CSV table of C-alpha atoms and ligand atoms in Angstrom, one decimal:
chain,number,residue,atom,x,y,z
A,222,UNK,CA,11.9,-19.0,7.4
A,223,UNK,CA,9.7,-20.8,10.0
A,224,UNK,CA,6.0,-19.8,10.5
A,225,UNK,CA,3.9,-21.2,13.4
A,226,UNK,CA,0.2,-20.5,13.4
A,227,UNK,CA,-1.7,-20.8,16.7
A,228,UNK,CA,-5.4,-21.1,16.2
A,229,UNK,CA,-8.5,-22.9,17.1
A,230,UNK,CA,-8.8,-23.9,13.4
A,231,UNK,CA,-5.3,-25.0,12.0
A,232,UNK,CA,-7.0,-26.6,9.0
A,233,UNK,CA,-8.6,-23.3,7.9
A,234,UNK,CA,-5.2,-21.5,8.3
A,235,UNK,CA,-3.3,-24.1,6.4
A,236,UNK,CA,-5.7,-25.0,3.6
A,237,UNK,CA,-4.9,-22.0,1.4
A,238,UNK,CA,-1.2,-22.7,1.8
A,239,UNK,CA,-1.4,-26.2,0.5
A,240,UNK,CA,-1.3,-25.5,-3.2
A,241,UNK,CA,0.6,-23.7,-6.0
A,242,UNK,CA,3.4,-21.3,-5.3
A,243,UNK,CA,3.1,-21.5,-1.5
A,244,UNK,CA,3.1,-25.3,-1.6
A,245,UNK,CA,6.2,-25.3,-3.8
A,246,UNK,CA,8.0,-22.9,-1.5
A,247,UNK,CA,7.4,-25.3,1.4
A,248,UNK,CA,8.4,-28.4,-0.7
A,249,UNK,CA,11.6,-26.5,-1.7
A,250,UNK,CA,12.5,-25.9,2.0
A,251,UNK,CA,12.2,-22.1,1.6
A,252,UNK,CA,9.6,-22.0,4.4
A,253,UNK,CA,8.2,-24.3,7.0
A,254,UNK,CA,4.6,-23.7,8.1
A,255,UNK,CA,3.1,-25.4,11.1
A,256,UNK,CA,-0.4,-25.1,12.4
A,257,UNK,CA,-1.1,-25.6,16.2
A,258,UNK,CA,-4.4,-26.0,17.9
A,259,UNK,CA,-4.7,-23.7,20.9
A,260,UNK,CA,-6.9,-26.4,22.6
A,261,UNK,CA,-3.8,-28.6,23.0
A,262,UNK,CA,-2.7,-26.2,25.7
A,263,UNK,CA,-6.1,-26.2,27.6
A,264,UNK,CA,-6.0,-27.6,31.1
A,265,UNK,CA,-9.8,-28.0,31.0
A,266,UNK,CA,-11.1,-31.6,30.6
A,267,UNK,CA,-13.4,-30.3,27.8
A,268,UNK,CA,-10.5,-28.5,26.2
A,269,UNK,CA,-12.1,-25.1,26.8
A,270,UNK,CA,-10.1,-22.1,26.0
A,271,UNK,CA,-12.6,-19.2,26.3
A,272,UNK,CA,-14.8,-17.5,28.9
A,273,UNK,CA,-17.3,-14.7,29.1
A,274,UNK,CA,-16.0,-11.1,29.1
A,275,UNK,CA,-15.4,-9.4,32.4
A,276,UNK,CA,-17.8,-6.5,32.8
A,277,UNK,CA,-20.4,-8.2,30.7
A,278,UNK,CA,-21.3,-8.0,27.0
A,279,UNK,CA,-21.8,-10.5,24.2
A,280,UNK,CA,-19.4,-13.2,22.9
A,281,UNK,CA,-16.5,-15.0,24.5
A,282,UNK,CA,-12.9,-14.0,25.2
A,283,UNK,CA,-9.8,-16.3,24.8
A,284,UNK,CA,-8.5,-17.1,28.2
A,285,UNK,CA,-4.9,-16.0,29.1
A,286,UNK,CA,-3.8,-19.5,30.4
A,287,UNK,CA,-3.8,-21.6,27.3
A,288,UNK,CA,-2.5,-18.7,25.2
A,289,UNK,CA,0.4,-18.0,27.6
A,290,UNK,CA,1.3,-21.7,27.7
A,291,UNK,CA,1.1,-22.1,23.9
A,292,UNK,CA,3.0,-18.9,23.0
A,293,UNK,CA,5.8,-19.5,25.5
A,294,UNK,CA,6.2,-23.1,24.3
A,295,UNK,CA,6.3,-22.0,20.6
A,296,UNK,CA,8.4,-18.9,20.7
A,297,UNK,CA,12.2,-18.8,20.5
A,298,UNK,CA,14.6,-16.0,21.1
A,299,UNK,CA,14.3,-14.5,17.6
A,300,UNK,CA,10.5,-15.0,17.2
A,301,UNK,CA,8.2,-12.1,16.0
A,302,UNK,CA,4.9,-12.7,17.7
A,303,UNK,CA,1.9,-11.3,15.8
A,304,UNK,CA,-1.8,-11.3,16.7
A,305,UNK,CA,-4.3,-11.2,13.8
A,306,UNK,CA,-7.2,-9.0,14.9
A,307,UNK,CA,-9.4,-6.3,13.3
A,308,UNK,CA,-8.0,-4.0,16.0
A,309,UNK,CA,-4.6,-4.2,14.5
A,310,UNK,CA,-2.5,-1.9,12.3
A,311,UNK,CA,-3.7,-2.3,8.6
A,312,UNK,CA,-1.4,-4.6,6.7
A,313,UNK,CA,0.6,-2.9,4.0
A,314,UNK,CA,3.0,-4.3,1.4
A,315,UNK,CA,5.9,-2.4,3.1
A,316,UNK,CA,5.3,-4.3,6.4
A,317,UNK,CA,4.9,-7.6,4.5
A,318,UNK,CA,8.4,-7.0,2.9
A,319,UNK,CA,9.9,-6.3,6.4
A,320,UNK,CA,8.3,-9.4,7.8
A,321,UNK,CA,9.7,-11.5,5.0
A,322,UNK,CA,13.1,-10.7,6.4
A,323,UNK,CA,12.3,-12.4,9.8
A,324,UNK,CA,13.6,-15.8,10.8
A,325,UNK,CA,10.6,-17.0,12.7
A,326,UNK,CA,6.9,-15.7,12.9
A,327,UNK,CA,4.5,-16.9,15.4
A,328,UNK,CA,1.0,-15.9,14.2
A,329,UNK,CA,-1.7,-16.0,16.9
A,330,UNK,CA,-5.3,-15.9,15.7
A,331,UNK,CA,-8.0,-14.2,17.6
A,332,UNK,CA,-11.5,-15.6,17.8
A,333,UNK,CA,-14.9,-14.6,19.3
A,334,UNK,CA,-14.7,-11.2,21.0
A,335,UNK,CA,-10.9,-11.2,21.2
A,336,UNK,CA,-8.0,-12.2,23.3
A,337,UNK,CA,-7.4,-11.4,27.0
A,338,UNK,CA,-5.5,-8.1,26.9
A,339,UNK,CA,-2.9,-9.1,29.4
A,340,UNK,CA,-1.6,-11.5,26.8
A,341,UNK,CA,-1.5,-8.8,24.2
A,342,UNK,CA,0.5,-6.6,26.6
A,343,UNK,CA,2.9,-9.3,27.8
A,344,UNK,CA,3.5,-11.5,24.7
A,345,UNK,CA,2.4,-10.0,21.5
A,346,UNK,CA,4.9,-7.8,19.5
A,347,UNK,CA,2.4,-6.4,17.0
A,348,UNK,CA,-1.3,-6.6,16.1
A,349,UNK,CA,-2.1,-6.8,12.4
A,350,UNK,CA,-5.5,-6.4,10.6
A,351,UNK,CA,-6.0,-7.4,7.0
A,352,UNK,CA,-8.7,-4.8,6.5
A,353,UNK,CA,-11.5,-2.8,8.0
A,354,UNK,CA,-14.0,-5.7,8.2
A,355,UNK,CA,-14.6,-8.5,10.7
A,356,UNK,CA,-13.9,-12.1,9.8
A,357,UNK,CA,-15.3,-15.1,11.8
A,358,UNK,CA,-11.8,-15.9,13.0
A,359,UNK,CA,-8.2,-14.9,12.6
A,360,UNK,CA,-7.1,-18.1,10.8
A,361,UNK,CA,-8.3,-16.7,7.5
A,362,UNK,CA,-6.3,-13.5,8.2
A,363,UNK,CA,-3.2,-15.6,9.1
A,364,UNK,CA,-3.4,-17.4,5.8
A,365,UNK,CA,-3.5,-14.1,4.0
A,366,UNK,CA,-0.4,-12.8,5.9
A,367,UNK,CA,1.4,-16.0,5.3
A,368,UNK,CA,0.7,-16.0,1.5
A,369,UNK,CA,1.8,-12.4,1.2
A,370,UNK,CA,5.1,-13.0,3.1
A,371,UNK,CA,6.0,-16.4,1.6
A,372,UNK,CA,5.7,-15.2,-2.0
A,373,UNK,CA,8.4,-12.6,-1.2
A,374,UNK,CA,10.9,-15.1,0.1
A,375,UNK,CA,13.9,-15.5,-2.2
A,376,UNK,CA,13.2,-18.4,-4.7
A,377,UNK,CA,9.4,-18.5,-4.0
A,378,UNK,CA,8.3,-16.8,-7.3
A,379,UNK,CA,9.5,-18.2,-10.6
A,380,UNK,CA,10.1,-14.8,-12.1
A,381,UNK,CA,11.6,-12.6,-9.3
A,382,UNK,CA,10.7,-9.5,-11.3
A,383,UNK,CA,7.0,-10.0,-10.8
A,384,UNK,CA,7.4,-9.2,-7.1
A,385,UNK,CA,9.1,-5.9,-8.0
A,386,UNK,CA,6.8,-4.6,-10.7
A,387,UNK,CA,3.4,-5.3,-9.3
A,388,UNK,CA,0.9,-3.0,-7.4
A,389,UNK,CA,2.1,-1.5,-4.2
A,390,UNK,CA,5.8,-2.0,-4.9
A,391,UNK,CA,5.2,1.8,-5.3
A,392,UNK,CA,2.7,1.8,-2.4
A,393,UNK,CA,0.9,4.8,-3.9
A,394,UNK,CA,0.3,3.4,-7.4
A,395,UNK,CA,-1.9,0.7,-8.8
A,396,UNK,CA,-0.6,-1.3,-11.8
A,397,UNK,CA,-1.5,-0.4,-15.4
A,398,UNK,CA,-4.1,-2.7,-17.0
A,399,UNK,CA,-2.7,-5.7,-18.8
A,400,UNK,CA,-3.8,-7.7,-21.9
A,401,UNK,CA,-2.9,-10.9,-23.7
A,402,UNK,CA,-3.9,-12.6,-26.9
A,403,UNK,CA,-6.2,-12.7,-28.9
A,404,UNK,CA,-5.6,-9.1,-30.1
A,405,UNK,CA,-9.3,-8.8,-30.9
A,406,UNK,CA,-11.7,-10.3,-28.4
A,407,UNK,CA,-15.4,-10.0,-29.2
A,408,UNK,CA,-14.6,-6.7,-31.0
A,409,UNK,CA,-12.6,-5.3,-28.1
A,410,UNK,CA,-9.0,-4.6,-29.2
A,411,UNK,CA,-5.7,-4.6,-27.2
A,412,UNK,CA,-4.5,-0.9,-27.1
A,413,UNK,CA,-2.2,-0.3,-30.2
A,414,UNK,CA,0.7,1.1,-28.2
A,415,UNK,CA,1.2,-2.3,-26.5
A,416,UNK,CA,1.6,-3.9,-29.9
A,417,UNK,CA,4.0,-1.1,-31.2
A,418,UNK,CA,7.2,-2.7,-29.9
A,419,UNK,CA,8.2,0.8,-28.8
A,420,UNK,CA,9.2,0.2,-25.2
A,421,UNK,CA,9.7,3.8,-24.2
A,422,UNK,CA,6.2,4.6,-25.4
A,423,UNK,CA,4.8,1.6,-23.6
A,424,UNK,CA,6.4,2.7,-20.4
A,425,UNK,CA,4.9,6.2,-20.7
A,426,UNK,CA,1.5,4.7,-21.5
A,427,UNK,CA,1.6,2.3,-18.5
A,428,UNK,CA,2.6,5.1,-16.2
A,429,UNK,CA,-0.3,7.3,-17.4
A,430,UNK,CA,-2.8,4.4,-17.1
A,431,UNK,CA,-1.5,3.6,-13.6
A,432,UNK,CA,-2.0,7.2,-12.5
A,433,UNK,CA,-5.5,7.2,-14.1
A,434,UNK,CA,-6.6,4.0,-12.4
A,435,UNK,CA,-5.2,5.1,-9.0
A,436,UNK,CA,-7.1,8.3,-9.3
A,437,UNK,CA,-10.3,6.5,-10.1
A,438,UNK,CA,-10.1,3.5,-7.8
A,439,UNK,CA,-7.9,4.6,-4.9
A,440,UNK,CA,-8.2,8.4,-4.6
A,441,UNK,CA,-6.8,8.0,-1.1
A,442,UNK,CA,-3.5,6.8,-2.6
A,443,UNK,CA,-3.4,9.1,-5.6
A,444,UNK,CA,-2.8,12.1,-3.3
A,445,UNK,CA,0.7,10.7,-2.8
A,446,UNK,CA,1.3,9.2,-6.2
B,502,ADE,N1,-9.9,-11.4,12.7
B,502,ADE,C1,-11.1,-11.0,12.4
B,502,ADE,N2,-11.2,-10.0,11.5
B,502,ADE,C2,-9.9,-9.8,11.1
B,502,ADE,C3,-9.2,-8.8,10.3
B,502,ADE,N3,-9.9,-8.0,9.6
B,502,ADE,N4,-7.9,-8.8,10.3
B,502,ADE,C4,-7.2,-9.7,11.0
B,502,ADE,N5,-7.7,-10.6,11.9
B,502,ADE,C5,-9.1,-10.6,11.9
């Protein structure tokens, strides 16, 4: 897979992808991630890429010119063009899984008040939000999307089962709590069932705990669990 990130802050988008599992996936040739500075497509002598919103109001809007030039230069025939914006569809693991099957993602990062809407209509395939809160810029959101997608690429995770058994593989169920040694930590014990060696009983316990935690923490999900 190839991922291009178009942003005013390539270093912010790339920094979280430079270590650990995601770094190793790049080193192994599983994915190639490139950051691109939108200012490189500005025709302004000060490398300006924004202007005030038509109709008034606070903040600045990314101009269509540099975005159009950059996106058309970076996209190929099979590219999925994604805009990171708080106005997008909330990102879910099911969509992450689908995106991990694409050949080429071009992730465009919004900034300031947003992106001139003519670009959204003409060149963006989908708008994605990573949650109902507003970040200073989309580069952080792009890094989140990249991490979530890359770890699902074949060979990226050491133990491929860990991508299957975790939270949101069943999108309506959180994972059961987990424990490791020591068995007694400051008087708090690991639940006996997990030490029993009885795998059928352990599975039942995990399922019950998963349902219990989902009801407590994500009542919105538990309606469908
Ligand atoms: N840019 C700013 N906030 C965002 C969010 N919540 N999701 C995606 N992009 C964003």
